PDB file of C-alpha atoms in Angstrom:
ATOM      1  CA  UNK L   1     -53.522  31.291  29.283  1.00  0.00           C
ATOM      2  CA  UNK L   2     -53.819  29.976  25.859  1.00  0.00           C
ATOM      3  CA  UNK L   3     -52.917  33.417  24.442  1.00  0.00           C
ATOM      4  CA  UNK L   4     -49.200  32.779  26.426  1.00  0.00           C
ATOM      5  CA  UNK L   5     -48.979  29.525  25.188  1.00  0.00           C
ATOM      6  CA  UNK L   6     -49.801  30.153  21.640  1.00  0.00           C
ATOM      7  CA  UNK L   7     -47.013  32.646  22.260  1.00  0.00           C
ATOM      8  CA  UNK L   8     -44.564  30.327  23.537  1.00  0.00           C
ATOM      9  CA  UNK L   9     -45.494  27.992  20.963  1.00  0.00           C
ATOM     10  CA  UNK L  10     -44.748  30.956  18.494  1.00  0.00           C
ATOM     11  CA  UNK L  11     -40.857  31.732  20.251  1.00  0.00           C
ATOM     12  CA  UNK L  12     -40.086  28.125  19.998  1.00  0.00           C
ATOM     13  CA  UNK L  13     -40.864  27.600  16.318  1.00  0.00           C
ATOM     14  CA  UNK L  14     -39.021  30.909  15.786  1.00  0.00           C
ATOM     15  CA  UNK L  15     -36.015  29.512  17.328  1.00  0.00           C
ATOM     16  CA  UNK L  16     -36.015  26.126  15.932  1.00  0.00           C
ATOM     17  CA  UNK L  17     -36.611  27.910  12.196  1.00  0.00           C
ATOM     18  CA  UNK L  18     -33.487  30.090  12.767  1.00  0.00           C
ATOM     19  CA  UNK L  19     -31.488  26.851  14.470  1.00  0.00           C
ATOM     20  CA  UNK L  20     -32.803  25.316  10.923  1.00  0.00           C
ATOM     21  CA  UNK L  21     -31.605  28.319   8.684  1.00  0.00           C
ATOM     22  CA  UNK L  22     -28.157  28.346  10.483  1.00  0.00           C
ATOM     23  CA  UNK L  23     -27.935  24.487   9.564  1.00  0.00           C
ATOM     24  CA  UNK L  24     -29.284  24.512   6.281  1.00  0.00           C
ATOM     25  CA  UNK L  25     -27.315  27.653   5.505  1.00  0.00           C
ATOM     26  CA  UNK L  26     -24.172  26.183   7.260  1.00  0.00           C
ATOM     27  CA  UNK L  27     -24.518  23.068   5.198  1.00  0.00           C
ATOM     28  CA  UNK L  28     -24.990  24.457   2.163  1.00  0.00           C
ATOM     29  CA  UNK L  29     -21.396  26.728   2.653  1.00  0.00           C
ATOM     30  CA  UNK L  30     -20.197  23.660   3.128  1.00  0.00           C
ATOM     31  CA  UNK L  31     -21.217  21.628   0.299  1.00  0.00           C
ATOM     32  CA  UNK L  32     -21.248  24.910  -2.228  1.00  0.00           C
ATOM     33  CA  UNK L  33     -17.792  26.411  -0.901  1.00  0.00           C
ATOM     34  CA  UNK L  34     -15.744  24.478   1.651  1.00  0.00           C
ATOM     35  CA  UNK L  35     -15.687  21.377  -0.071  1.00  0.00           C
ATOM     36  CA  UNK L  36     -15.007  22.075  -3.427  1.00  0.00           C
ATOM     37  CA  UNK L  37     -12.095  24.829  -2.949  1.00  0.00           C
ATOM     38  CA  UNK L  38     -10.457  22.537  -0.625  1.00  0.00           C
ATOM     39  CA  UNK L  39     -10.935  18.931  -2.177  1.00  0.00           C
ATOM     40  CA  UNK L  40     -12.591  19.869  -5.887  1.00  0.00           C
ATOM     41  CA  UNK L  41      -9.003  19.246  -7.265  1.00  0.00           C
ATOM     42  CA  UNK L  42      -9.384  15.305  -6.820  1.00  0.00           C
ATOM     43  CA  UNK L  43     -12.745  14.907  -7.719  1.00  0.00           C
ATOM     44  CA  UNK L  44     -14.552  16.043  -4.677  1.00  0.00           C
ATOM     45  CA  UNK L  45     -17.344  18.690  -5.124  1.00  0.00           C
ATOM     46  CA  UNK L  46     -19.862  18.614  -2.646  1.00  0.00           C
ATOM     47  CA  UNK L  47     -20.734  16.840   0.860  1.00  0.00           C
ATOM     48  CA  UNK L  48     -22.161  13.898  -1.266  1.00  0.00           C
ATOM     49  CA  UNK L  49     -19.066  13.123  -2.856  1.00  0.00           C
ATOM     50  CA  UNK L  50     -17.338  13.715   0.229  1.00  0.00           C
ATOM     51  CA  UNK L  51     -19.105  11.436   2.110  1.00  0.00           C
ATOM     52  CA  UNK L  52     -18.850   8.311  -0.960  1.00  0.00           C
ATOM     53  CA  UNK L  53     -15.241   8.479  -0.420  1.00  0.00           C
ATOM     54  CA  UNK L  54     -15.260   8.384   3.560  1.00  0.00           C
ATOM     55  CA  UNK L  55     -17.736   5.470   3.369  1.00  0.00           C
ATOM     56  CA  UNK L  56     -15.246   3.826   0.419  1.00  0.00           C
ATOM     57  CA  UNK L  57     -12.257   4.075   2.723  1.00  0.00           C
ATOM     58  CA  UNK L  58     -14.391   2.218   5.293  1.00  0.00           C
ATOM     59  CA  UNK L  59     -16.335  -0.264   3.763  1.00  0.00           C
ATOM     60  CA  UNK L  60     -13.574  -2.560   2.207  1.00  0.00           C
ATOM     61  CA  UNK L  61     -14.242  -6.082   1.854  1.00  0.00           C
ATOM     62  CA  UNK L  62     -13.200  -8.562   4.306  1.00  0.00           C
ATOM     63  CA  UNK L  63      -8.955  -9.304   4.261  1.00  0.00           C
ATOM     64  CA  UNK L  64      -9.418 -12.710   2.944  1.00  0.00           C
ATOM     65  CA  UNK L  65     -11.662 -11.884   0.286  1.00  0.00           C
ATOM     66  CA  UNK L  66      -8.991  -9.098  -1.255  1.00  0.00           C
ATOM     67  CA  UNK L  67      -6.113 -11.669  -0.505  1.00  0.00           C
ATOM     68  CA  UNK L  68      -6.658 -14.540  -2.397  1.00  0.00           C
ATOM     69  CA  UNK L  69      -2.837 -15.841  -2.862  1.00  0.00           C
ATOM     70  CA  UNK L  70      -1.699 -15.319   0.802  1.00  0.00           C
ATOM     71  CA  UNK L  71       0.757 -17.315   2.170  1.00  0.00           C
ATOM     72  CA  UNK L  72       1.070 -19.754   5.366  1.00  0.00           C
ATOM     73  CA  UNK L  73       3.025 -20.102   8.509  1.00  0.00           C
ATOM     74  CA  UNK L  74       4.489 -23.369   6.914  1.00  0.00           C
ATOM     75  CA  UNK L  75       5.803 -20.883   3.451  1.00  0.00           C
ATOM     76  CA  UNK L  76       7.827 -19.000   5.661  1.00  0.00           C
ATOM     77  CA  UNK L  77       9.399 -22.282   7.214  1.00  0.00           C
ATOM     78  CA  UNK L  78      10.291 -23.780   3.938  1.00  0.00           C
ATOM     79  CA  UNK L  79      11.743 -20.075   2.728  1.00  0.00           C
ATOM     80  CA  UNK L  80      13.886 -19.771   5.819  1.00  0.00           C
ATOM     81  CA  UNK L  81      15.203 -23.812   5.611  1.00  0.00           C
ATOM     82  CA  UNK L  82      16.194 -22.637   1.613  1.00  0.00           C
ATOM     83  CA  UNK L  83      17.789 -19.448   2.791  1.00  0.00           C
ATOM     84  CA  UNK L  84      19.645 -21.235   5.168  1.00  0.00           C
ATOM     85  CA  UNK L  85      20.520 -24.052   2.928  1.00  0.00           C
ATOM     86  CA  UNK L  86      21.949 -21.536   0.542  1.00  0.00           C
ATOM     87  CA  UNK L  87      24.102 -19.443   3.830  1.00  0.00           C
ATOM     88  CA  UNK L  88      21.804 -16.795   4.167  1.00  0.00           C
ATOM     89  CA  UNK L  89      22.540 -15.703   7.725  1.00  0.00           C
ATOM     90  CA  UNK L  90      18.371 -15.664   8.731  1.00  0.00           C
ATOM     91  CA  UNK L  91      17.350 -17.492  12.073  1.00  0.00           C
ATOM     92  CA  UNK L  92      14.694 -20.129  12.315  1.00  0.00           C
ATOM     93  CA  UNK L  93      12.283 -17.621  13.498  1.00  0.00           C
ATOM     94  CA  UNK L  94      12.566 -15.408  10.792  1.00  0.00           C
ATOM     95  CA  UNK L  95      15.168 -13.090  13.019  1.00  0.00           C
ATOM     96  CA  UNK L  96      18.009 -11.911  10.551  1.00  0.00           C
ATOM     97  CA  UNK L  97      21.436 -11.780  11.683  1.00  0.00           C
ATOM     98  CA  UNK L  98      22.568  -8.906  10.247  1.00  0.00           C
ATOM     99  CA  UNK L  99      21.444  -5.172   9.689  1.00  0.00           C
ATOM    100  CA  UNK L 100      24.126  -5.273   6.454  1.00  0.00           C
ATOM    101  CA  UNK L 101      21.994  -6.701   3.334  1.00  0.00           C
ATOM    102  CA  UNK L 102      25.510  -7.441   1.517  1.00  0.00           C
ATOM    103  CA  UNK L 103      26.687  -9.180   5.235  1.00  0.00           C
ATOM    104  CA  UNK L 104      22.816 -11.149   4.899  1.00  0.00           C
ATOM    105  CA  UNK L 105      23.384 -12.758   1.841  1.00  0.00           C
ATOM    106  CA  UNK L 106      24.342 -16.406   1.191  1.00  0.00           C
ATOM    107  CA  UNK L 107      26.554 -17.818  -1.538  1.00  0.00           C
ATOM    108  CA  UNK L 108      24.045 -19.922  -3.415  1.00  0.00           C
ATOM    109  CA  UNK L 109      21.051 -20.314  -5.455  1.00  0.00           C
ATOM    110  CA  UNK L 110      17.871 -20.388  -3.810  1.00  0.00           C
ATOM    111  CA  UNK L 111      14.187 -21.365  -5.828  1.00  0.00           C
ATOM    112  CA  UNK L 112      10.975 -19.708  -3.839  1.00  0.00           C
ATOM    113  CA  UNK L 113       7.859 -19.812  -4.581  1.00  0.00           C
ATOM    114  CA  UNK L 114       5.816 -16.778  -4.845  1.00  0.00           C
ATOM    115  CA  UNK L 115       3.925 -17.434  -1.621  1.00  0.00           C
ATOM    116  CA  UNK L 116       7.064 -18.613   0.365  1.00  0.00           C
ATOM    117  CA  UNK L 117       8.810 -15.097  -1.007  1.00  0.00           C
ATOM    118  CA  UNK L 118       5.706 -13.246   0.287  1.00  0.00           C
ATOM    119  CA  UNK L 119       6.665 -14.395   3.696  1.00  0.00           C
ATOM    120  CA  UNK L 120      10.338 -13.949   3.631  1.00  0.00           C
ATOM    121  CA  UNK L 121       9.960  -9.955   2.156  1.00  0.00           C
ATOM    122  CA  UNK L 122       7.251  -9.614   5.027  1.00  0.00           C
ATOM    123  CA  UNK L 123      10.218 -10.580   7.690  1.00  0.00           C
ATOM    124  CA  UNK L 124      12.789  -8.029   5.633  1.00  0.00           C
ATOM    125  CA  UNK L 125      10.776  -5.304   6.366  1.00  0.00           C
ATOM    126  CA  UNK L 126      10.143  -6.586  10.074  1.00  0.00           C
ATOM    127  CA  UNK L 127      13.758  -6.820   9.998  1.00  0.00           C
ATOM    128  CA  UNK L 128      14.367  -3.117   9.070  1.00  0.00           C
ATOM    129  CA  UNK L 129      16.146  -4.630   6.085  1.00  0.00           C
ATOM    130  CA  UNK L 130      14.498  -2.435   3.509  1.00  0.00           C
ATOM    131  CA  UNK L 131      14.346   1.062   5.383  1.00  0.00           C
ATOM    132  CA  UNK L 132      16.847   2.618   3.460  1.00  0.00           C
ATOM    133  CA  UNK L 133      16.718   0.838   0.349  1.00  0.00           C
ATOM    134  CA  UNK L 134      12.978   2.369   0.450  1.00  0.00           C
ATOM    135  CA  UNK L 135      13.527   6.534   1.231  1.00  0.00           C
ATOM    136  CA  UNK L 136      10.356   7.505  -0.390  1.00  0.00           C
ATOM    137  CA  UNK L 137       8.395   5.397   1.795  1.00  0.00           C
ATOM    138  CA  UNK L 138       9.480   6.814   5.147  1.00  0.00           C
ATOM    139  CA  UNK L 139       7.033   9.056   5.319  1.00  0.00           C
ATOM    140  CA  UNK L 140       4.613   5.604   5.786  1.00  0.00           C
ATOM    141  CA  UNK L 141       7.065   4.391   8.067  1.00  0.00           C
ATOM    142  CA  UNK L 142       8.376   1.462   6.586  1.00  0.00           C
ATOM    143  CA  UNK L 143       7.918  -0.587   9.561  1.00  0.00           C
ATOM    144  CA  UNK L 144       4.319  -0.361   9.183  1.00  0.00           C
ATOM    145  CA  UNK L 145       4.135  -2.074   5.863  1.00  0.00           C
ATOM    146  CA  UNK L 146       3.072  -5.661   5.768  1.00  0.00           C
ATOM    147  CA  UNK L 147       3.083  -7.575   3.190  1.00  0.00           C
ATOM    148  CA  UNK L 148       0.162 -10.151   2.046  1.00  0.00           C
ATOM    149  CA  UNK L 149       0.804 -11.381  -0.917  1.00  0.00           C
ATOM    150  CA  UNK L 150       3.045 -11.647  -3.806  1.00  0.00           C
ATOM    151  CA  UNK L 151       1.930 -13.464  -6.977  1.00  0.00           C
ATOM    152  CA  UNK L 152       3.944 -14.416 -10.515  1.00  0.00           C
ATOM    153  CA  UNK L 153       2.256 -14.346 -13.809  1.00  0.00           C
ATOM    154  CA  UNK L 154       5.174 -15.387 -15.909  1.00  0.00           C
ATOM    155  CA  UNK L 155       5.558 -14.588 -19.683  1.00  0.00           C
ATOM    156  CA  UNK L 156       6.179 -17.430 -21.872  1.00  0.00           C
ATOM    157  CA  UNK L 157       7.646 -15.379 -24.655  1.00  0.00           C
ATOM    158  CA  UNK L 158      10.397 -14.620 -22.353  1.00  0.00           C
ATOM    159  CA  UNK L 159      11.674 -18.568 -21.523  1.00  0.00           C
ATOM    160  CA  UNK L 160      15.625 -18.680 -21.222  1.00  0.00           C
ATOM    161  CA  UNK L 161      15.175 -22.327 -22.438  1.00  0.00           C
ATOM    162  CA  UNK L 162      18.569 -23.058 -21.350  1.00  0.00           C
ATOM    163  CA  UNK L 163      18.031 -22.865 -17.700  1.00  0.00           C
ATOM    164  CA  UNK L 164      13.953 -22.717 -17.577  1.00  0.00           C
ATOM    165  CA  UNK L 165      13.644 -19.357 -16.362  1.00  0.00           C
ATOM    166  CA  UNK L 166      11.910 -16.159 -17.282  1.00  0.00           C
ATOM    167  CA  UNK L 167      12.606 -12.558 -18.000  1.00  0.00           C
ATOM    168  CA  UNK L 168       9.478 -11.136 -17.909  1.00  0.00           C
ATOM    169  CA  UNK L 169       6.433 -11.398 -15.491  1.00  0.00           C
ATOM    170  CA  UNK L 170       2.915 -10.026 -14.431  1.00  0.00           C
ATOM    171  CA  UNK L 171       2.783  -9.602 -10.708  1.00  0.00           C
ATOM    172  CA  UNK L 172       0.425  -8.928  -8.323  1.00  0.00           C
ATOM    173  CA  UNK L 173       1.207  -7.452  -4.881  1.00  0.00           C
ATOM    174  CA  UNK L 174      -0.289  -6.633  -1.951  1.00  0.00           C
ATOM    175  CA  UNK L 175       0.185  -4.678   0.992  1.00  0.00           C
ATOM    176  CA  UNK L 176      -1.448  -3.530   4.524  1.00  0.00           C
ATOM    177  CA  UNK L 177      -0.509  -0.407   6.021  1.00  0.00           C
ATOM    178  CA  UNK L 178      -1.432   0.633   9.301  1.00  0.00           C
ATOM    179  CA  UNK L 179      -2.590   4.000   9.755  1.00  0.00           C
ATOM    180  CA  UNK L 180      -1.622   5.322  13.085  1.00  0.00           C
ATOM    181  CA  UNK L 181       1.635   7.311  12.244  1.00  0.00           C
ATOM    182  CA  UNK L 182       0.456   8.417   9.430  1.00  0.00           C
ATOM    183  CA  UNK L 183      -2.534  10.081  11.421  1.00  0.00           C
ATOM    184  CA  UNK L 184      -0.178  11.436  13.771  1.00  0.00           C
ATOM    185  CA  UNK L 185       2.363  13.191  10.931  1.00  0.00           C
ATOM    186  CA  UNK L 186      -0.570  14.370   8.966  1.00  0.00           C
ATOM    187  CA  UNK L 187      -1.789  16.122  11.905  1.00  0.00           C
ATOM    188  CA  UNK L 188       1.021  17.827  12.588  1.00  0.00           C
ATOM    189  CA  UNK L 189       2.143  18.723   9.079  1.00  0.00           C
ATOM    190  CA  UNK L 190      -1.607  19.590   8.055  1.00  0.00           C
ATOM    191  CA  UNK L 191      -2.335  21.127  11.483  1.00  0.00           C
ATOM    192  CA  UNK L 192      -5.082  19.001  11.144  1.00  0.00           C
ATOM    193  CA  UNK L 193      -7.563  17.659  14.122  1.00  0.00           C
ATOM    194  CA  UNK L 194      -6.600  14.251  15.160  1.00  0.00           C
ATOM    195  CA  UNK L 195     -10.557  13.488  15.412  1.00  0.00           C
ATOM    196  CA  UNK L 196     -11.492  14.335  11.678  1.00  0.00           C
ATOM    197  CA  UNK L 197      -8.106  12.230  10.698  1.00  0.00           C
ATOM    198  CA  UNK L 198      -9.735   9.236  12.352  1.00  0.00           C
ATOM    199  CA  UNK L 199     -13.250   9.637  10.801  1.00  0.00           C
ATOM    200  CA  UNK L 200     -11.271  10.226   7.192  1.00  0.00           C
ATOM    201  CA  UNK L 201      -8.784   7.218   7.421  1.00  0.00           C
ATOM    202  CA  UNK L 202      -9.455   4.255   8.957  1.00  0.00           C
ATOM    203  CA  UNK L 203      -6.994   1.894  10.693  1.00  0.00           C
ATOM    204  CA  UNK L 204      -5.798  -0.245   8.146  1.00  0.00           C
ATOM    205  CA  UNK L 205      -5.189   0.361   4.260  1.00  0.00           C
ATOM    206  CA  UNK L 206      -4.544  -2.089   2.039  1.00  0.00           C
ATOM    207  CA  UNK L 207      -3.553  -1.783  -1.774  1.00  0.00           C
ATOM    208  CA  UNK L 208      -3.311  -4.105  -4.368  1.00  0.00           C
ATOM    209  CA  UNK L 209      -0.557  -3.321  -6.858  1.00  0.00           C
ATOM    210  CA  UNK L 210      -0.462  -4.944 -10.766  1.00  0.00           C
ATOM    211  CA  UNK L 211       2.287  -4.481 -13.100  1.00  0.00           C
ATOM    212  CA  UNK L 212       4.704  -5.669 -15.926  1.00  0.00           C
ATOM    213  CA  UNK L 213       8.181  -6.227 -15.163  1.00  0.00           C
ATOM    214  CA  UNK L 214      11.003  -6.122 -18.003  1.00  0.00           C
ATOM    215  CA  UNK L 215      14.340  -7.721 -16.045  1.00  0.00           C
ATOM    216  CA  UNK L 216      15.914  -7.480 -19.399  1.00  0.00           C
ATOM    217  CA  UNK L 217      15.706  -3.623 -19.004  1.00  0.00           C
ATOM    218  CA  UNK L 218      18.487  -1.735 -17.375  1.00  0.00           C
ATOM    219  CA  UNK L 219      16.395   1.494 -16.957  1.00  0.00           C
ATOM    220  CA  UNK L 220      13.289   0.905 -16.042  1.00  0.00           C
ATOM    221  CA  UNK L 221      12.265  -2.336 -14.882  1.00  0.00           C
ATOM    222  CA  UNK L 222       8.458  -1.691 -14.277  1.00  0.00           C
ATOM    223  CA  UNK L 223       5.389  -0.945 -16.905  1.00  0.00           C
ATOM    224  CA  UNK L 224       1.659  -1.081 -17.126  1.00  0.00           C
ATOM    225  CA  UNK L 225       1.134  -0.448 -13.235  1.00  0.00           C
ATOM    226  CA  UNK L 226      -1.997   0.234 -11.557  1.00  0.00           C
ATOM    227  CA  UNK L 227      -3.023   0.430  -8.034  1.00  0.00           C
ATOM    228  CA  UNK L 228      -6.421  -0.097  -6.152  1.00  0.00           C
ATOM    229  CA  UNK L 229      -7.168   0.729  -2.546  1.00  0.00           C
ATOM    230  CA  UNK L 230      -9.113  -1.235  -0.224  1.00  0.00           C
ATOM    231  CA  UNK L 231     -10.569  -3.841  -2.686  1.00  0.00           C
ATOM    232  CA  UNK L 232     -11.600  -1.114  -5.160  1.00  0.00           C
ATOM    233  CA  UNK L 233     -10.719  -1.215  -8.374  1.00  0.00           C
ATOM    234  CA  UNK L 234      -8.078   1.401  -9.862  1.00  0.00           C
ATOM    235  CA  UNK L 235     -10.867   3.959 -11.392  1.00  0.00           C
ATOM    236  CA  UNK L 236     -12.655   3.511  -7.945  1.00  0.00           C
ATOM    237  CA  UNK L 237      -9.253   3.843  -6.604  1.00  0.00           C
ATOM    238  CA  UNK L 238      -8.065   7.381  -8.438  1.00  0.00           C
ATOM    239  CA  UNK L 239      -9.733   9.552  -6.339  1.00  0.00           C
ATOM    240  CA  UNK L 240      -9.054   8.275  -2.697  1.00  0.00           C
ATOM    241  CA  UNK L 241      -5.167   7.811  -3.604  1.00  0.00           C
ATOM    242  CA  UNK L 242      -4.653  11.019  -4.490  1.00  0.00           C
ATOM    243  CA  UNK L 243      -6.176  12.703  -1.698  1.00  0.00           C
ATOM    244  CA  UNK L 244      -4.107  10.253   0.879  1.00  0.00           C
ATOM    245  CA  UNK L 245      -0.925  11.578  -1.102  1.00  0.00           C
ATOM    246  CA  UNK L 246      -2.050  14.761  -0.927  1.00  0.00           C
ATOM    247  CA  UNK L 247      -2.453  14.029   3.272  1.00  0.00           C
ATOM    248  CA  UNK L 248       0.523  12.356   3.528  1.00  0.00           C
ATOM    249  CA  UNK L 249       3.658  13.129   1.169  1.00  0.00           C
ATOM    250  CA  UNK L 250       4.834  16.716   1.727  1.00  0.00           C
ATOM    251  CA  UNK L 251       5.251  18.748  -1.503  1.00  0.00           C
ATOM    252  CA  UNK L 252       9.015  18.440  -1.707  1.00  0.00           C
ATOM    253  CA  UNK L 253       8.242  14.611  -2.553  1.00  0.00           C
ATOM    254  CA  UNK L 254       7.090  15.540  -5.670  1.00  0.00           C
ATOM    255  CA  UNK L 255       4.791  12.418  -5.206  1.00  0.00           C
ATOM    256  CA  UNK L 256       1.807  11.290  -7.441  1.00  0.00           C
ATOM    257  CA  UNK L 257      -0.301   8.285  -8.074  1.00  0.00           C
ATOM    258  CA  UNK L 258       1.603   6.962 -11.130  1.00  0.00           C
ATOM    259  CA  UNK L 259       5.094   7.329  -8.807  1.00  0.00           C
ATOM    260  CA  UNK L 260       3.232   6.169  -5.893  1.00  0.00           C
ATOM    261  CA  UNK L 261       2.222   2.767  -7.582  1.00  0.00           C
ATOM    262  CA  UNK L 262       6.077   2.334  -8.313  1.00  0.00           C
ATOM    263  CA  UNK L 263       6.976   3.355  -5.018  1.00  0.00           C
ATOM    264  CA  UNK L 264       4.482   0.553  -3.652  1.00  0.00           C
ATOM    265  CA  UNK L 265       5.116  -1.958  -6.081  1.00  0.00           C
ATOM    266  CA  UNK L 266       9.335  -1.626  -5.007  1.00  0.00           C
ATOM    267  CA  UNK L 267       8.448  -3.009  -1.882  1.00  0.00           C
ATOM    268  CA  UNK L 268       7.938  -6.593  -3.256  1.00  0.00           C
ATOM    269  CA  UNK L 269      11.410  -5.871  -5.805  1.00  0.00           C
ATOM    270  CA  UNK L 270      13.559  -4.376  -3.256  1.00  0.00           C
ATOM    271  CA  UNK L 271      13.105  -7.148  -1.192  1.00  0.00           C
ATOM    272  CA  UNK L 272      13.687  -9.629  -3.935  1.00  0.00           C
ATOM    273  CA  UNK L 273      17.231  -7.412  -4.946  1.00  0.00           C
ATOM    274  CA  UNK L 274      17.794  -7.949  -0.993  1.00  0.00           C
ATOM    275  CA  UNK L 275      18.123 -11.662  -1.895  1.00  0.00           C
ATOM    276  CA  UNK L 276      20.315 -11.599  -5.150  1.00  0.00           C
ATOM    277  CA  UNK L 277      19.870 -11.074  -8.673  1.00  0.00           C
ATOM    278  CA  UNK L 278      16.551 -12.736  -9.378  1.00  0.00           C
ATOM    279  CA  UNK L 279      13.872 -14.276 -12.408  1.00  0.00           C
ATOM    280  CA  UNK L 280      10.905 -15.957 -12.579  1.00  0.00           C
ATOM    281  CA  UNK L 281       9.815 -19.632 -12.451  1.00  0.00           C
ATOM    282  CA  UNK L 282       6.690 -21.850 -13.207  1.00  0.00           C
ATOM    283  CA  UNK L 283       6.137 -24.939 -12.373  1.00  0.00           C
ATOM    284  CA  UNK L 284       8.064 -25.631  -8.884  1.00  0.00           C
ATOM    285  CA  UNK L 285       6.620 -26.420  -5.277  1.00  0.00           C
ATOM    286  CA  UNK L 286       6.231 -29.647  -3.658  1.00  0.00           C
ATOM    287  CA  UNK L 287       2.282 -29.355  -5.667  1.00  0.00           C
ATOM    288  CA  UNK L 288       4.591 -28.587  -9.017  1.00  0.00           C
ATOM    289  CA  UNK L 289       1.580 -25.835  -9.542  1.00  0.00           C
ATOM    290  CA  UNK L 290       3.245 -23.053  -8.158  1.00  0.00           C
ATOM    291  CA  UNK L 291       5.147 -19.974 -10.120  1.00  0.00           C
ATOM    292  CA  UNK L 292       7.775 -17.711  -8.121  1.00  0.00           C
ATOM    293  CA  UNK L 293      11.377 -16.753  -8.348  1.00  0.00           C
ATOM    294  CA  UNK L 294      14.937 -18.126  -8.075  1.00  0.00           C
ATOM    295  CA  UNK L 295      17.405 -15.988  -6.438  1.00  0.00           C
ATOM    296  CA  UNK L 296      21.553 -16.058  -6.876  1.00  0.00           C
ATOM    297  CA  UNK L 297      23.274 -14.206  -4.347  1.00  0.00           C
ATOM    298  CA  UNK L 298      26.587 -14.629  -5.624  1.00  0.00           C
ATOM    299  CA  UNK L 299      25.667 -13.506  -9.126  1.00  0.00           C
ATOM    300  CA  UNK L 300      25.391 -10.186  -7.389  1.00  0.00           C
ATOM    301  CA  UNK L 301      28.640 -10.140  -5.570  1.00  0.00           C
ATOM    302  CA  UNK L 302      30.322 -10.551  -9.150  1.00  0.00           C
ATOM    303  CA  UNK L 303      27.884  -7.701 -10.966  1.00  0.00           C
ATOM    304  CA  UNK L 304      29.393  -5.352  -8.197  1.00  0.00           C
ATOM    305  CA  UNK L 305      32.734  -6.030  -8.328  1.00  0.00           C
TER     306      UNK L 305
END
């Protein structure tokens, strides 16, 4: 009897050493092989690494702690009473009346703050206003874009003392994106299981965009950008964006993180073009605290004639 189960014993640790082999062997393919030929070209060279991004993606701070300029049920009021003031043909709820951005705008000045334009370019892209005026983002899906905040560092070397107004600006931007068609096209286009997509990318992305903008230059308006991803910071950042590029923007896109950021950041000045030709302000709100933009729609109706 004990000479069977001795033998028994002996079969079972057999198995569970080859079961272990397999794994350990399995595993170290992976980590060794798999994972860099496939993912060394952004960074990624082994399961550890690997894993550090998954668990980046996923462990972003709370939505109020990366948001700290976000705006308020009663900005978007105040925009749409301004907008409507000025002609702008936008409905009290934030409904606009026409598909036509040309047939949308007013024939008048409008001043909004930063937070109160946050709300209004949130409700153009509700609207479907900025589909087309955004191509390289439909592989996102416009439509899934919210935006969260919009803030104006202004540049005092640039004052137009005649009208108190400025030329130049930092800004800030941020933006959510939710996931879900993004999953589904990657799957598709990568042939890719939907079940690893959802352990990979979570639900909701959000990234934080900070650059320069030059209004007095006719080629290129943006400089000094950098993007972050999930309350990262843009070094932390590097890495995850370029493999969600990689997932998501087919090659003919010609798409990489330095466009991308651009791409991102034209959200925020597509939507302010939507409104007229634009620049910056300090010093306006009913606080007198706040910086943001004034918009003239029928400056632009002149420039295109």
């Amino acid at each position: 009897m004990k000479r069977k189960r001795s033998g028994f014993i002996a079969k079972v640790i057999i198995i569970i050493s080859i079961v272990l082999s397999i794994f350990v062997g399995g595993f170290f393919f992976l980590d060794k092989v798999i994972v860099p030929k496939y993912f060394g070209t952004y960074g990624i060279y082994n399961v550890g690494d690997l894993i550090s991004v998954v668990s980046s993606l996923y462990s972003s701070p709370k939505e109020s702690d990366i948001v700290t300029n976000g705006y308020s049920s009663s900005d978007l009021v105040n925009a749409i009473s301004k907008l409507q003031a000025a002609n702008y043909k936008i409905q009290d709820d934030g409904t606009i009346k026409s598909q036509d951005i040309d047939n949308f705008k007013g024939d008048g000045k409008v001043t909004l703050t930063d937070c109160e334009f946050a709300a209004v370019c949130d409700k153009l892209i509700e609207n479907g206003m900025l589909k087309n005026a955004l191509p390289s983002l439909n592989y996102l899906n416009v439509i899934n874009i919210s935006v969260l905040e919009f803030s104006v560092d202004p540049d005092e070397d640039s004052l137009d003392v005649a009208d108190n107004t400025y030329s130049k600006a930092h800004v800030k931007f941020i933006v959510k994106i939710e996931t879900t068609d993004i999953r589904d096209q990657i799957a598709k286009q990568m042939n890719t299981p939907m079940y690893l997509l959802k352990i990979i990318i979570p639900d909701n992305l959000y990234f934080s965009i900070n650059y320069d903008i030059d209004l007095n230059d006719p080629v290129e308006r943006y400089s000094n950008g950098d993007i972050s991803i999930n309350g990262k910071n843009p070094k932390q950042s590097e890495i995850l964006i370029n493999l969600l590029i990689e997932f998501i923007f087919p090659e003919e896109a010609d798409m990489d993180i330095e466009k991308f950021t651009k791409t991102i950041g034209d959200v925020a000045m597509k939507g302010i073009d939507a409104l007229g030709t634009f620049k910056f302000v300090s010093g306006i709100g009913l606080s007198g605290r706040r910086n943001g933009i004034t918009v003239s729609a029928t400056e632009v109706v002149k420039s295109q004639q």
